[in-house]
C-alpha cells in the first residue's frame, strides 16, 4: 500500500518534509479549473506583451470568465462563447482604457463585481472602476490619481476587506491602503499588507533599495512576493533553483498585519506546478500565476494560468517556512475569518 507521502506526492507528512537532506522544497497544489482559454493560450505561445488578462469568475455557477483588454471587458461562457461585451466607450467617462494588469473579482452584497483601473488621458491618470458582472452596471471613480502613485494591485483579506497597493517615489516605495467601495477611493493606510520594504534587487553597490509587493496570506501577516529562477554566481546565473521571497511579521504574531516585515527566502526545485514571478489574487480565496510575455518557445516563464486556493498556499507556506526557519505558522491563524 502506498504511503501517505507517496499519495500526496509532495514529500510532506504531518507537516514534516521527509526529504530535507536530499531535495529542495516542493510547490503548492494547484486547481485545474478547465477553462478553454487555459489550453488555447498555452498552445498559442503569444510572443511579446500579453494583450489581455483573463480571470475566472468563481461565483458563476456556469463557469464564466472575464477577459480584460484595454478596449473593454468581454465575458465568456466556460466553452468560450461570448456572453456580453462592455467597451470602454460604454463607460460613464470619456477617453479611458482598461488596465488589465490590475483587477480583481469581489463580492458586494452577494453580487460579483469586477474591480479594476482605467487609464485616462493616455495614461497620465488612473481611476478605479467597478462593474457588476450580472447586469453590466459600471461606475467610475470621480477621483483621479496621478501615475506617480500608481495602484499596482488589488487584494482581499480573509474577512472580505478590499485593499490596494500603490507605488510612489519613482516606483521604489509601496504602501497598502483600504479601498472604499462606495466612493471607489483609496482611504486609510494598513501596515505593509502584501509588501516587503527596502530590499536590494541585486548585490551591486550601485543598486537601489526598493519595496517589493505581492499577495497577502494569514490575515496580512505574511507577504508572498514571488519566485525568481536562477541563483547568482561569479560566472553569471545558473538556472537550477527557484527562490521564493516572503515577508513575515517581525514579532511572528500571525493574527493581523504589522509593519517592518522580515524577509525570508525558501529554495525550490523545478516542477510542473512551479510559477515564475508573482501571484495575482483573482478573488477572495483564489490566486493565479498568469500567462507572461513570451520571448521564445523555451523561455522560463508562465505559458498558461495556474490556480491556487488560499488554503493550499497557506498550508504550503507554513510547511516550507518551517523547514527553512524552524518556525511554523499555525494554520488556525487564518481560520474563522
mmCIF file of C-alpha atoms in Angstrom:
data_model
loop_
_atom_site.group_PDB
_atom_site.id
_atom_site.type_symbol
_atom_site.label_atom_id
_atom_site.label_comp_id
_atom_site.label_asym_id
_atom_site.label_seq_id
_atom_site.Cartn_x
_atom_site.Cartn_y
_atom_site.Cartn_z
ATOM 1 C CA UNK A 1 0.000 0.000 0.000
ATOM 2 C CA UNK A 2 1.338 3.411 -0.924
ATOM 3 C CA UNK A 3 2.330 5.582 1.970
ATOM 4 C CA UNK A 4 0.671 8.896 2.735
ATOM 5 C CA UNK A 5 3.810 10.597 1.487
ATOM 6 C CA UNK A 6 3.539 8.909 -1.919
ATOM 7 C CA UNK A 7 -0.164 9.615 -2.118
ATOM 8 C CA UNK A 8 0.411 13.343 -1.524
ATOM 9 C CA UNK A 9 3.499 13.265 -3.706
ATOM 10 C CA UNK A 10 4.950 16.431 -2.180
ATOM 11 C CA UNK A 11 7.206 14.856 0.451
ATOM 12 C CA UNK A 12 5.319 16.256 3.455
ATOM 13 C CA UNK A 13 3.926 14.016 6.156
ATOM 14 C CA UNK A 14 2.141 15.656 9.082
ATOM 15 C CA UNK A 15 3.834 18.927 8.101
ATOM 16 C CA UNK A 16 7.345 17.435 8.052
ATOM 17 C CA UNK A 17 9.395 17.317 4.841
ATOM 18 C CA UNK A 18 10.930 13.858 4.702
ATOM 19 C CA UNK A 19 13.495 14.642 2.000
ATOM 20 C CA UNK A 20 15.211 17.663 3.512
ATOM 21 C CA UNK A 21 18.655 16.068 3.235
ATOM 22 C CA UNK A 22 18.360 15.190 -0.455
ATOM 23 C CA UNK A 23 15.815 17.509 -2.124
ATOM 24 C CA UNK A 24 14.710 21.114 -2.396
ATOM 25 C CA UNK A 25 11.233 22.150 -1.314
ATOM 26 C CA UNK A 26 8.109 21.411 -3.409
ATOM 27 C CA UNK A 27 5.419 23.726 -4.810
ATOM 28 C CA UNK A 28 1.787 24.168 -3.770
ATOM 29 C CA UNK A 29 -1.011 22.023 -5.165
ATOM 30 C CA UNK A 30 -2.929 23.801 -7.908
ATOM 31 C CA UNK A 31 -6.570 23.673 -9.005
ATOM 32 C CA UNK A 32 -7.499 22.592 -12.539
ATOM 33 C CA UNK A 33 -10.451 24.765 -13.485
ATOM 34 C CA UNK A 34 -10.536 23.504 -17.114
ATOM 35 C CA UNK A 35 -11.328 26.799 -18.817
ATOM 36 C CA UNK A 36 -10.941 26.741 -22.570
ATOM 37 C CA UNK A 37 -8.646 29.780 -22.571
ATOM 38 C CA UNK A 38 -6.098 27.965 -20.394
ATOM 39 C CA UNK A 39 -5.482 25.473 -23.191
ATOM 40 C CA UNK A 40 -5.700 27.940 -26.077
ATOM 41 C CA UNK A 41 -3.315 30.469 -24.560
ATOM 42 C CA UNK A 42 -0.821 27.727 -23.682
ATOM 43 C CA UNK A 43 -0.931 26.450 -27.266
ATOM 44 C CA UNK A 44 -0.616 29.871 -28.889
ATOM 45 C CA UNK A 45 2.636 30.998 -27.210
ATOM 46 C CA UNK A 46 1.824 34.667 -27.764
ATOM 47 C CA UNK A 47 5.181 36.415 -28.175
ATOM 48 C CA UNK A 48 5.847 39.855 -26.773
ATOM 49 C CA UNK A 49 3.427 41.585 -24.409
ATOM 50 C CA UNK A 50 0.292 39.803 -23.256
ATOM 51 C CA UNK A 51 -2.541 41.912 -24.705
ATOM 52 C CA UNK A 52 -5.223 40.901 -22.217
ATOM 53 C CA UNK A 53 -5.722 39.221 -18.864
ATOM 54 C CA UNK A 54 -8.356 36.603 -18.130
ATOM 55 C CA UNK A 55 -9.971 35.918 -14.752
ATOM 56 C CA UNK A 56 -12.331 33.056 -13.887
ATOM 57 C CA UNK A 57 -15.452 34.122 -12.013
ATOM 58 C CA UNK A 58 -15.639 31.530 -9.247
ATOM 59 C CA UNK A 59 -19.036 32.921 -8.235
ATOM 60 C CA UNK A 60 -20.540 31.958 -11.619
ATOM 61 C CA UNK A 61 -22.145 28.525 -11.322
ATOM 62 C CA UNK A 62 -21.887 28.135 -15.110
ATOM 63 C CA UNK A 63 -18.142 28.716 -15.121
ATOM 64 C CA UNK A 64 -17.961 32.081 -16.840
ATOM 65 C CA UNK A 65 -14.802 34.121 -17.111
ATOM 66 C CA UNK A 66 -13.875 37.699 -17.947
ATOM 67 C CA UNK A 67 -11.236 38.887 -20.393
ATOM 68 C CA UNK A 68 -9.794 42.346 -19.645
ATOM 69 C CA UNK A 69 -8.404 44.274 -22.595
ATOM 70 C CA UNK A 70 -7.618 47.973 -22.947
ATOM 71 C CA UNK A 71 -10.614 48.327 -25.255
ATOM 72 C CA UNK A 72 -13.131 46.695 -22.912
ATOM 73 C CA UNK A 73 -14.369 43.760 -20.860
ATOM 74 C CA UNK A 74 -15.598 40.584 -22.537
ATOM 75 C CA UNK A 75 -17.491 38.000 -20.514
ATOM 76 C CA UNK A 76 -17.333 34.430 -21.823
ATOM 77 C CA UNK A 77 -19.122 31.205 -21.029
ATOM 78 C CA UNK A 78 -16.916 28.301 -19.992
ATOM 79 C CA UNK A 79 -16.949 26.866 -23.541
ATOM 80 C CA UNK A 80 -15.549 30.114 -24.979
ATOM 81 C CA UNK A 81 -18.791 31.550 -26.371
ATOM 82 C CA UNK A 82 -19.356 35.233 -25.682
ATOM 83 C CA UNK A 83 -21.938 36.289 -23.093
ATOM 84 C CA UNK A 84 -21.568 40.082 -23.108
ATOM 85 C CA UNK A 85 -19.193 42.895 -24.001
ATOM 86 C CA UNK A 86 -18.636 46.210 -22.207
ATOM 87 C CA UNK A 87 -16.464 48.519 -24.279
ATOM 88 C CA UNK A 88 -14.528 51.452 -22.873
ATOM 89 C CA UNK A 89 -16.838 53.790 -24.813
ATOM 90 C CA UNK A 90 -19.750 52.370 -22.790
ATOM 91 C CA UNK A 91 -18.253 53.645 -19.529
ATOM 92 C CA UNK A 92 -19.610 56.819 -17.906
ATOM 93 C CA UNK A 93 -16.282 58.531 -18.574
ATOM 94 C CA UNK A 94 -14.623 59.641 -21.799
ATOM 95 C CA UNK A 95 -11.109 58.945 -23.043
ATOM 96 C CA UNK A 96 -10.342 55.972 -20.765
ATOM 97 C CA UNK A 97 -8.860 52.500 -21.310
ATOM 98 C CA UNK A 98 -8.995 49.450 -19.079
ATOM 99 C CA UNK A 99 -5.754 48.496 -17.342
ATOM 100 C CA UNK A 100 -5.975 44.710 -17.394
ATOM 101 C CA UNK A 101 -2.966 44.017 -15.211
ATOM 102 C CA UNK A 102 -4.618 45.498 -12.084
ATOM 103 C CA UNK A 103 -8.010 43.971 -11.279
ATOM 104 C CA UNK A 104 -9.897 41.559 -9.036
ATOM 105 C CA UNK A 105 -13.364 39.986 -8.673
ATOM 106 C CA UNK A 106 -15.081 40.972 -5.422
ATOM 107 C CA UNK A 107 -18.440 40.080 -3.885
ATOM 108 C CA UNK A 108 -20.512 43.166 -2.988
ATOM 109 C CA UNK A 109 -23.805 42.387 -1.245
ATOM 110 C CA UNK A 110 -23.603 38.875 -2.655
ATOM 111 C CA UNK A 111 -23.095 40.056 -6.261
ATOM 112 C CA UNK A 112 -19.755 39.545 -8.069
ATOM 113 C CA UNK A 113 -18.157 42.756 -9.290
ATOM 114 C CA UNK A 114 -15.108 43.464 -11.370
ATOM 115 C CA UNK A 115 -12.837 45.959 -9.593
ATOM 116 C CA UNK A 116 -10.103 47.443 -11.738
ATOM 117 C CA UNK A 117 -8.424 50.516 -13.142
ATOM 118 C CA UNK A 118 -8.930 52.693 -16.189
ATOM 119 C CA UNK A 119 -6.200 54.908 -17.602
ATOM 120 C CA UNK A 120 -7.229 58.416 -18.548
ATOM 121 C CA UNK A 121 -5.660 60.910 -20.953
ATOM 122 C CA UNK A 122 -3.119 58.496 -22.417
ATOM 123 C CA UNK A 123 -2.196 57.025 -19.027
ATOM 124 C CA UNK A 124 -1.477 60.331 -17.285
ATOM 125 C CA UNK A 125 -4.084 59.496 -14.632
ATOM 126 C CA UNK A 126 -5.952 56.429 -13.472
ATOM 127 C CA UNK A 127 -9.295 55.834 -11.781
ATOM 128 C CA UNK A 128 -10.861 52.882 -10.000
ATOM 129 C CA UNK A 129 -13.751 51.255 -11.879
ATOM 130 C CA UNK A 130 -16.473 48.891 -10.620
ATOM 131 C CA UNK A 131 -18.578 46.690 -12.940
ATOM 132 C CA UNK A 132 -21.494 44.484 -11.864
ATOM 133 C CA UNK A 133 -20.861 41.140 -13.588
ATOM 134 C CA UNK A 134 -24.576 40.306 -13.623
ATOM 135 C CA UNK A 135 -26.195 43.412 -15.141
ATOM 136 C CA UNK A 136 -23.058 45.187 -16.524
ATOM 137 C CA UNK A 137 -23.692 48.347 -14.456
ATOM 138 C CA UNK A 138 -20.436 50.319 -14.406
ATOM 139 C CA UNK A 139 -19.234 53.052 -12.044
ATOM 140 C CA UNK A 140 -16.022 55.032 -12.499
ATOM 141 C CA UNK A 141 -14.487 56.839 -9.547
ATOM 142 C CA UNK A 142 -14.786 60.642 -9.613
ATOM 143 C CA UNK A 143 -11.282 60.746 -8.096
ATOM 144 C CA UNK A 144 -8.324 60.599 -10.475
ATOM 145 C CA UNK A 145 -4.885 59.557 -9.245
ATOM 146 C CA UNK A 146 -1.671 60.642 -10.894
ATOM 147 C CA UNK A 147 0.563 57.845 -12.081
ATOM 148 C CA UNK A 148 3.210 58.970 -9.598
ATOM 149 C CA UNK A 149 1.053 56.981 -7.118
ATOM 150 C CA UNK A 150 0.069 54.137 -9.416
ATOM 151 C CA UNK A 151 -2.090 51.370 -7.946
ATOM 152 C CA UNK A 152 -0.153 48.173 -8.648
ATOM 153 C CA UNK A 153 -2.606 45.558 -7.335
ATOM 154 C CA UNK A 154 -5.868 44.873 -5.524
ATOM 155 C CA UNK A 155 -6.264 42.297 -2.764
ATOM 156 C CA UNK A 156 -8.916 40.878 -0.450
ATOM 157 C CA UNK A 157 -8.238 39.710 3.098
ATOM 158 C CA UNK A 158 -9.982 36.768 4.737
ATOM 159 C CA UNK A 159 -12.663 38.998 6.274
ATOM 160 C CA UNK A 160 -13.570 40.451 2.868
ATOM 161 C CA UNK A 161 -11.618 43.693 3.270
ATOM 162 C CA UNK A 162 -10.647 45.151 -0.108
ATOM 163 C CA UNK A 163 -7.284 46.905 -0.260
ATOM 164 C CA UNK A 164 -4.788 48.066 -2.836
ATOM 165 C CA UNK A 165 -1.047 48.532 -3.003
ATOM 166 C CA UNK A 166 0.343 51.565 -4.776
ATOM 167 C CA UNK A 167 3.779 52.671 -5.889
ATOM 168 C CA UNK A 168 5.385 56.048 -5.250
ATOM 169 C CA UNK A 169 8.803 57.735 -5.103
ATOM 170 C CA UNK A 170 9.754 56.711 -8.651
ATOM 171 C CA UNK A 171 8.277 53.245 -8.118
ATOM 172 C CA UNK A 172 10.782 52.397 -5.377
ATOM 173 C CA UNK A 173 8.315 52.516 -2.466
ATOM 174 C CA UNK A 174 4.981 50.771 -1.887
ATOM 175 C CA UNK A 175 2.082 51.311 0.508
ATOM 176 C CA UNK A 176 -1.154 49.450 1.283
ATOM 177 C CA UNK A 177 -4.461 51.284 1.586
ATOM 178 C CA UNK A 178 -8.076 50.323 2.130
ATOM 179 C CA UNK A 179 -10.486 50.860 -0.768
ATOM 180 C CA UNK A 180 -13.913 52.439 -0.183
ATOM 181 C CA UNK A 181 -16.389 50.556 -2.380
ATOM 182 C CA UNK A 182 -18.887 53.419 -2.396
ATOM 183 C CA UNK A 183 -16.571 56.257 -3.402
ATOM 184 C CA UNK A 184 -14.044 53.983 -5.173
ATOM 185 C CA UNK A 185 -11.162 55.780 -3.496
ATOM 186 C CA UNK A 186 -8.071 54.849 -1.507
ATOM 187 C CA UNK A 187 -8.597 55.598 2.188
ATOM 188 C CA UNK A 188 -6.730 54.514 5.339
ATOM 189 C CA UNK A 189 -3.236 53.068 5.413
ATOM 190 C CA UNK A 190 -2.835 49.465 6.545
ATOM 191 C CA UNK A 191 0.575 48.190 7.651
ATOM 192 C CA UNK A 192 2.523 46.518 4.834
ATOM 193 C CA UNK A 193 -0.122 44.106 3.595
ATOM 194 C CA UNK A 194 1.461 42.157 0.747
ATOM 195 C CA UNK A 195 4.677 44.202 0.984
ATOM 196 C CA UNK A 196 8.319 43.732 1.987
ATOM 197 C CA UNK A 197 10.189 47.010 2.374
ATOM 198 C CA UNK A 198 13.564 48.283 1.206
ATOM 199 C CA UNK A 199 15.395 45.336 -0.265
ATOM 200 C CA UNK A 200 18.236 45.497 -2.743
ATOM 201 C CA UNK A 201 17.255 43.961 -6.075
ATOM 202 C CA UNK A 202 20.823 42.848 -6.859
ATOM 203 C CA UNK A 203 24.088 42.696 -4.915
ATOM 204 C CA UNK A 204 25.895 45.516 -6.725
ATOM 205 C CA UNK A 205 26.812 48.565 -4.670
ATOM 206 C CA UNK A 206 25.008 50.862 -7.122
ATOM 207 C CA UNK A 207 21.645 49.122 -6.972
ATOM 208 C CA UNK A 208 18.752 50.955 -5.316
ATOM 209 C CA UNK A 209 16.881 49.632 -2.315
ATOM 210 C CA UNK A 210 13.194 49.299 -3.136
ATOM 211 C CA UNK A 211 9.952 47.842 -1.827
ATOM 212 C CA UNK A 212 8.514 44.637 -3.256
ATOM 213 C CA UNK A 213 4.815 43.794 -3.333
ATOM 214 C CA UNK A 214 2.914 40.554 -3.806
ATOM 215 C CA UNK A 215 -0.071 38.821 -2.212
ATOM 216 C CA UNK A 216 -1.153 38.663 1.432
ATOM 217 C CA UNK A 217 -1.746 35.444 3.394
ATOM 218 C CA UNK A 218 -2.666 34.757 7.030
ATOM 219 C CA UNK A 219 -4.682 37.962 7.526
ATOM 220 C CA UNK A 220 -1.896 40.060 6.015
ATOM 221 C CA UNK A 221 0.743 38.817 8.450
ATOM 222 C CA UNK A 222 2.638 37.042 5.646
ATOM 223 C CA UNK A 223 3.537 38.554 2.277
ATOM 224 C CA UNK A 224 4.329 36.208 -0.626
ATOM 225 C CA UNK A 225 6.274 38.307 -3.130
ATOM 226 C CA UNK A 226 7.063 35.748 -5.812
ATOM 227 C CA UNK A 227 9.519 33.345 -7.381
ATOM 228 C CA UNK A 228 12.780 34.077 -9.167
ATOM 229 C CA UNK A 229 14.515 31.497 -11.331
ATOM 230 C CA UNK A 230 18.252 31.039 -11.073
ATOM 231 C CA UNK A 231 20.851 31.897 -8.460
ATOM 232 C CA UNK A 232 23.578 34.474 -8.960
ATOM 233 C CA UNK A 233 27.177 33.331 -9.048
ATOM 234 C CA UNK A 234 30.538 34.797 -10.106
ATOM 235 C CA UNK A 235 30.103 33.203 -13.507
ATOM 236 C CA UNK A 236 26.593 34.533 -14.128
ATOM 237 C CA UNK A 237 23.275 32.776 -13.446
ATOM 238 C CA UNK A 238 22.673 29.069 -13.043
ATOM 239 C CA UNK A 239 19.067 28.137 -13.709
ATOM 240 C CA UNK A 240 18.731 25.132 -11.470
ATOM 241 C CA UNK A 241 16.917 26.579 -8.449
ATOM 242 C CA UNK A 242 13.913 28.787 -7.723
ATOM 243 C CA UNK A 243 13.923 31.178 -4.779
ATOM 244 C CA UNK A 244 10.677 32.415 -3.272
ATOM 245 C CA UNK A 245 10.618 35.633 -1.252
ATOM 246 C CA UNK A 246 8.299 36.021 1.738
ATOM 247 C CA UNK A 247 7.890 38.747 4.328
ATOM 248 C CA UNK A 248 6.669 37.871 7.819
ATOM 249 C CA UNK A 249 5.544 39.943 10.817
ATOM 250 C CA UNK A 250 8.657 40.820 12.841
ATOM 251 C CA UNK A 251 7.177 39.553 16.123
ATOM 252 C CA UNK A 252 5.769 36.364 14.495
ATOM 253 C CA UNK A 253 2.248 37.285 15.601
ATOM 254 C CA UNK A 254 0.185 35.895 12.732
ATOM 255 C CA UNK A 255 -3.231 37.267 13.681
ATOM 256 C CA UNK A 256 -3.030 40.626 11.860
ATOM 257 C CA UNK A 257 -0.793 42.636 9.541
ATOM 258 C CA UNK A 258 2.131 44.540 11.069
ATOM 259 C CA UNK A 259 4.811 46.856 9.743
ATOM 260 C CA UNK A 260 8.501 46.011 9.467
ATOM 261 C CA UNK A 261 8.145 42.599 7.855
ATOM 262 C CA UNK A 262 11.226 40.394 7.949
ATOM 263 C CA UNK A 263 12.256 38.981 4.545
ATOM 264 C CA UNK A 264 12.567 35.199 4.284
ATOM 265 C CA UNK A 265 13.561 33.051 1.333
ATOM 266 C CA UNK A 266 12.856 29.422 0.516
ATOM 267 C CA UNK A 267 14.513 27.290 -2.193
ATOM 268 C CA UNK A 268 12.588 25.063 -4.606
ATOM 269 C CA UNK A 269 13.371 22.724 -7.485
ATOM 270 C CA UNK A 270 11.770 22.806 -10.930
ATOM 271 C CA UNK A 271 8.324 21.212 -11.199
ATOM 272 C CA UNK A 272 5.176 21.349 -13.291
ATOM 273 C CA UNK A 273 3.455 23.371 -10.563
ATOM 274 C CA UNK A 274 6.187 25.993 -10.390
ATOM 275 C CA UNK A 275 5.400 29.630 -11.108
ATOM 276 C CA UNK A 276 7.658 32.403 -12.314
ATOM 277 C CA UNK A 277 7.281 35.869 -10.838
ATOM 278 C CA UNK A 278 4.463 36.846 -8.513
ATOM 279 C CA UNK A 279 0.940 35.567 -7.989
ATOM 280 C CA UNK A 280 -2.205 37.559 -8.720
ATOM 281 C CA UNK A 281 -5.271 37.460 -6.485
ATOM 282 C CA UNK A 282 -8.322 36.602 -8.585
ATOM 283 C CA UNK A 283 -10.955 36.697 -5.817
ATOM 284 C CA UNK A 284 -11.049 36.316 -2.042
ATOM 285 C CA UNK A 285 -9.725 32.754 -1.866
ATOM 286 C CA UNK A 286 -8.293 32.150 -5.338
ATOM 287 C CA UNK A 287 -4.905 33.187 -6.732
ATOM 288 C CA UNK A 288 -3.163 32.527 -10.009
ATOM 289 C CA UNK A 289 0.169 32.665 -11.763
ATOM 290 C CA UNK A 290 -0.977 34.140 -15.042
ATOM 291 C CA UNK A 291 0.481 33.939 -18.501
ATOM 292 C CA UNK A 292 3.522 36.138 -19.042
ATOM 293 C CA UNK A 293 5.024 37.667 -22.156
ATOM 294 C CA UNK A 294 6.965 35.106 -24.165
ATOM 295 C CA UNK A 295 10.284 35.784 -25.851
ATOM 296 C CA UNK A 296 10.921 32.270 -27.137
ATOM 297 C CA UNK A 297 9.494 28.774 -27.084
ATOM 298 C CA UNK A 298 11.991 27.793 -24.402
ATOM 299 C CA UNK A 299 11.569 30.847 -22.172
ATOM 300 C CA UNK A 300 11.261 30.032 -18.457
ATOM 301 C CA UNK A 301 8.022 31.961 -17.946
ATOM 302 C CA UNK A 302 4.392 31.020 -17.331
ATOM 303 C CA UNK A 303 2.781 29.996 -20.624
ATOM 304 C CA UNK A 304 -0.664 29.426 -19.100
ATOM 305 C CA UNK A 305 -2.609 30.215 -15.949
ATOM 306 C CA UNK A 306 -2.219 28.098 -12.821
ATOM 307 C CA UNK A 307 -4.685 28.482 -9.953
ATOM 308 C CA UNK A 308 -4.038 28.107 -6.231
ATOM 309 C CA UNK A 309 -6.518 28.294 -3.373
ATOM 310 C CA UNK A 310 -5.777 30.280 -0.229
ATOM 311 C CA UNK A 311 -5.871 27.066 1.806
ATOM 312 C CA UNK A 312 -3.304 25.341 -0.421
ATOM 313 C CA UNK A 313 -0.958 28.353 -0.399
ATOM 314 C CA UNK A 314 -1.129 28.818 3.358
ATOM 315 C CA UNK A 315 -0.525 25.150 4.122
ATOM 316 C CA UNK A 316 2.404 25.102 1.681
ATOM 317 C CA UNK A 317 3.882 28.353 3.035
ATOM 318 C CA UNK A 318 3.577 27.144 6.624
ATOM 319 C CA UNK A 319 5.350 23.873 5.812
ATOM 320 C CA UNK A 320 8.107 25.458 3.705
ATOM 321 C CA UNK A 321 8.879 28.206 6.207
ATOM 322 C CA UNK A 322 9.010 25.644 8.993
ATOM 323 C CA UNK A 323 11.552 23.583 7.057
ATOM 324 C CA UNK A 324 13.617 26.690 6.344
ATOM 325 C CA UNK A 325 13.434 28.543 9.670
ATOM 326 C CA UNK A 326 12.037 26.169 12.304
ATOM 327 C CA UNK A 327 9.026 28.441 12.866
ATOM 328 C CA UNK A 328 5.637 27.063 11.868
ATOM 329 C CA UNK A 329 2.737 29.382 11.130
ATOM 330 C CA UNK A 330 -0.345 27.834 12.740
ATOM 331 C CA UNK A 331 -2.999 27.209 10.105
ATOM 332 C CA UNK A 332 -5.583 28.299 12.651
ATOM 333 C CA UNK A 333 -4.206 31.826 12.226
ATOM 334 C CA UNK A 334 -6.458 32.307 9.186
ATOM 335 C CA UNK A 335 -9.433 30.212 10.233
ATOM 336 C CA UNK A 336 -12.755 31.622 11.268
ATOM 337 C CA UNK A 337 -12.426 34.896 9.336
#
